[in-house]
Amino acid sequence: MGLTVTDSYKERITLAITGASGAQYGLRLLECLVAARCQVLVMISKAAQVVIATETDEALPGSAKEQEVWLTQRFSATAGQIRVFGREQWMAPVASGSGAPGKMVVCPCSTGALSAIATGASNNLIERAADVALKERRQLILVPREAPYSEIHLEHMLKLTRMGCVVIPASPGFYNRPQTIEDMIDFVVARILNQLQIEQNLLPRWGEDSLC
């Protein structure tokens, strides 16, 4: 008998990267999830691809198939550890409650994606995957990156929080005295990993000696 997902990986997690500034947060989170031996089901919006090309030096290819190969090589993942799905790939596991992982993160989460998720639009696979997480009462973490927030944005975040979502704004703290941009990215990623209950050593927890 072959290995099951449970035997092969510690956990299955859905990760959606949308078109807000802060693509580095999503890519770093993916890197950490792979290192933690999670299987990650990834969706990258068209806008996110533009942001990645603008904000990073990463040469992410255009198609989901090519992205899967590229990300697997980029983060030294095992075969099948990273699976990438396209915008209208409706037969993907994330499109159904019977196949989707128990946890999903949208990082970064654009205000457009926030609106679509809050209203149940389900016009593409990212929105459908989030809708599945909501209807199945599964963990859904949203990482918005916008400034300032409008009343509409805040209403959507409040609505989703009341539904059980966790909203983690991409707002790094400074009590750890970050020395680099990477330190600031890791601050936010560490908070996400803590919510996912995945061990991390990016940032000590409050009260640990290294923060004193």
Coordinates of C-alpha atoms in Angstrom, one line a residue:
M1 CA 0.0 0.0 0.0
G2 CA 1.2 3.5 -0.8
L3 CA 1.5 6.3 1.7
T4 CA -1.6 8.3 2.5
V5 CA -1.6 12.1 2.8
T6 CA -1.6 11.7 6.6
D7 CA 1.4 9.5 6.4
S8 CA 3.3 11.6 3.9
Y9 CA 2.6 15.1 5.3
K10 CA 1.8 16.6 8.7
E11 CA -1.1 18.6 7.3
R12 CA -2.9 19.7 4.2
I13 CA -3.4 23.5 3.8
T14 CA -4.9 25.7 1.1
L15 CA -3.0 28.9 0.3
A16 CA -4.4 31.6 -2.0
I17 CA -2.2 34.5 -3.0
T18 CA -4.2 37.4 -4.4
G19 CA -3.3 40.8 -5.8
A20 CA -2.6 43.0 -2.8
S21 CA 0.8 44.4 -2.2
G22 CA 2.8 42.0 0.0
A23 CA 3.4 39.0 -2.2
Q24 CA 6.5 38.3 -0.1
Y25 CA 4.2 37.3 2.8
G26 CA 2.5 34.6 0.7
L27 CA 5.7 33.2 -0.8
R28 CA 7.5 33.1 2.6
L29 CA 4.5 31.4 4.2
L30 CA 4.6 28.8 1.4
E31 CA 8.3 28.2 2.1
C32 CA 7.6 27.7 5.8
L33 CA 4.7 25.4 5.2
V34 CA 6.8 23.2 2.9
A35 CA 9.6 23.2 5.5
A36 CA 7.1 22.1 8.1
R37 CA 6.2 19.1 5.9
C38 CA 2.7 20.3 5.0
Q39 CA 1.1 19.6 1.6
V40 CA 0.0 23.0 0.2
L41 CA -2.7 23.4 -2.4
V42 CA -1.9 26.8 -4.0
M43 CA -3.9 29.3 -6.1
I44 CA -2.3 32.5 -7.4
S45 CA -4.6 35.1 -9.0
K46 CA -3.6 36.9 -12.2
A47 CA -3.3 40.1 -10.2
A48 CA -1.0 38.4 -7.8
Q49 CA 1.3 37.3 -10.6
V50 CA 1.6 41.0 -11.6
V51 CA 2.4 41.9 -8.0
I52 CA 5.0 39.2 -7.7
A53 CA 6.7 40.4 -10.9
T54 CA 6.6 44.0 -9.6
E55 CA 7.6 43.5 -6.0
T56 CA 10.1 40.6 -6.3
D57 CA 12.8 39.2 -8.5
E58 CA 11.0 35.9 -8.8
A59 CA 10.3 34.8 -12.4
L60 CA 7.0 33.0 -11.8
P61 CA 5.7 31.3 -15.0
G62 CA 2.1 31.9 -16.2
S63 CA 0.3 28.6 -16.2
A64 CA -0.7 26.6 -13.1
K65 CA 1.2 23.6 -14.3
E66 CA 4.4 25.5 -14.8
Q67 CA 4.0 27.3 -11.5
E68 CA 3.7 24.0 -9.7
V69 CA 7.0 22.8 -11.2
W70 CA 8.7 26.2 -10.5
L71 CA 7.5 26.4 -6.9
T72 CA 8.4 22.8 -6.2
Q73 CA 12.0 23.5 -7.3
R74 CA 12.1 27.0 -5.7
F75 CA 11.2 25.7 -2.2
S76 CA 12.8 22.2 -2.5
A77 CA 9.5 20.5 -2.0
T78 CA 8.9 16.8 -2.6
A79 CA 6.9 15.7 -5.6
G80 CA 3.3 16.4 -5.0
Q81 CA 3.9 18.5 -1.9
I82 CA 2.9 21.7 -3.7
R83 CA -0.1 21.5 -6.0
V84 CA -1.2 24.6 -8.0
F85 CA -4.7 25.1 -9.5
G86 CA -5.9 27.6 -12.0
R87 CA -8.7 30.2 -11.8
E88 CA -11.4 28.0 -13.2
Q89 CA -10.1 24.5 -12.3
W90 CA -13.5 23.5 -10.8
M91 CA -12.6 19.8 -10.3
A92 CA -9.7 20.8 -7.9
P93 CA -10.1 19.3 -4.3
V94 CA -10.5 22.8 -2.8
A95 CA -13.8 23.3 -4.7
S96 CA -15.6 20.8 -2.6
G97 CA -16.1 20.2 1.1
S98 CA -15.4 16.6 0.6
G99 CA -11.9 17.3 -0.8
A100 CA -10.7 20.6 0.6
P101 CA -8.1 20.8 3.4
G102 CA -9.3 21.8 6.9
K103 CA -7.4 25.1 6.9
M104 CA -7.1 27.9 4.3
V105 CA -5.1 31.1 4.2
V106 CA -5.5 34.0 1.8
C107 CA -2.2 35.8 2.0
P108 CA -2.0 38.6 1.0
C109 CA -5.8 39.2 0.7
S110 CA -6.7 42.0 -1.6
T111 CA -9.8 44.1 -0.8
G112 CA -11.4 42.7 -3.9
A113 CA -10.9 39.1 -2.7
L114 CA -12.1 40.2 0.7
S115 CA -15.4 41.6 -0.8
A116 CA -16.0 38.5 -2.9
I117 CA -15.4 36.2 0.1
A118 CA -17.7 38.2 2.3
T119 CA -20.5 38.1 -0.2
G120 CA -20.1 34.5 -1.3
A121 CA -19.4 35.4 -4.9
S122 CA -17.5 32.2 -5.9
N123 CA -16.7 33.6 -9.4
N124 CA -13.3 31.8 -9.4
L125 CA -11.5 29.0 -7.6
I126 CA -10.0 31.2 -4.9
E127 CA -13.5 32.6 -4.0
R128 CA -15.1 29.1 -4.2
A129 CA -12.4 27.6 -1.9
A130 CA -13.0 30.3 0.7
D131 CA -16.7 29.7 0.4
V132 CA -16.2 26.0 1.0
A133 CA -14.1 26.8 4.1
L134 CA -17.0 29.0 5.4
K135 CA -19.8 26.7 4.7
E136 CA -17.9 23.7 6.2
R137 CA -17.0 25.8 9.3
R138 CA -13.3 25.3 8.7
Q139 CA -10.4 27.5 9.6
L140 CA -10.1 30.5 7.2
I141 CA -7.3 33.1 7.7
L142 CA -7.3 36.3 5.7
V143 CA -4.3 38.6 5.6
P144 CA -5.4 42.0 4.1
R145 CA -2.8 44.6 3.1
E146 CA -4.4 47.9 2.4
A147 CA -4.1 51.5 3.8
P148 CA -6.3 53.2 4.7
Y149 CA -9.3 50.8 5.1
S150 CA -12.6 52.1 4.0
E151 CA -15.9 51.5 5.8
I152 CA -16.6 48.9 3.2
H153 CA -13.4 47.0 4.0
L154 CA -14.0 47.2 7.7
E155 CA -17.6 46.0 7.3
H156 CA -16.4 43.0 5.3
M157 CA -13.8 42.1 7.9
L158 CA -16.3 42.4 10.7
K159 CA -18.8 40.3 8.8
L160 CA -16.2 37.6 8.2
T161 CA -14.9 37.7 11.7
R162 CA -18.4 37.0 13.0
M163 CA -18.5 34.0 10.6
G164 CA -15.4 32.6 12.3
C165 CA -12.6 33.9 10.1
V166 CA -9.4 35.1 11.6
V167 CA -8.2 38.4 10.1
I168 CA -4.5 39.1 10.5
P169 CA -3.6 42.4 8.9
A170 CA -0.1 42.5 7.3
S171 CA 1.1 44.9 10.0
P172 CA 4.4 43.8 11.5
G173 CA 5.3 44.8 15.0
F174 CA 8.6 46.2 16.2
Y175 CA 9.1 44.9 19.7
N176 CA 11.4 42.2 18.2
R177 CA 13.6 45.0 16.8
P178 CA 13.6 43.9 13.2
Q179 CA 16.9 44.5 11.3
T180 CA 15.8 43.6 7.8
I181 CA 12.7 43.5 5.6
E182 CA 12.8 39.7 5.9
D183 CA 12.5 40.1 9.7
M184 CA 9.3 42.2 9.2
I185 CA 7.9 39.6 6.7
D186 CA 8.7 36.8 9.2
F187 CA 6.8 38.7 12.0
V188 CA 3.5 38.4 10.0
V189 CA 4.2 34.9 8.8
A190 CA 4.9 33.7 12.3
R191 CA 1.5 35.0 13.5
I192 CA -0.1 33.1 10.7
L193 CA 1.8 29.9 11.6
N194 CA 0.8 30.3 15.2
Q195 CA -2.9 30.5 14.2
L196 CA -2.4 27.3 12.1
Q197 CA -0.8 25.7 15.1
I198 CA 2.3 24.9 13.2
E199 CA 5.6 25.2 15.1
Q200 CA 7.8 28.0 14.0
N201 CA 11.0 29.6 15.1
L202 CA 10.7 32.8 13.1
L203 CA 9.5 34.8 16.1
P204 CA 9.6 34.1 19.8
R205 CA 6.3 34.1 21.6
W206 CA 5.6 37.0 23.9
G207 CA 7.3 36.5 27.3
E208 CA 10.1 34.2 26.0
D209 CA 13.6 35.2 27.2
S210 CA 14.8 36.3 23.7
L211 CA 12.3 39.1 23.8
C212 CA 13.2 40.4 27.2

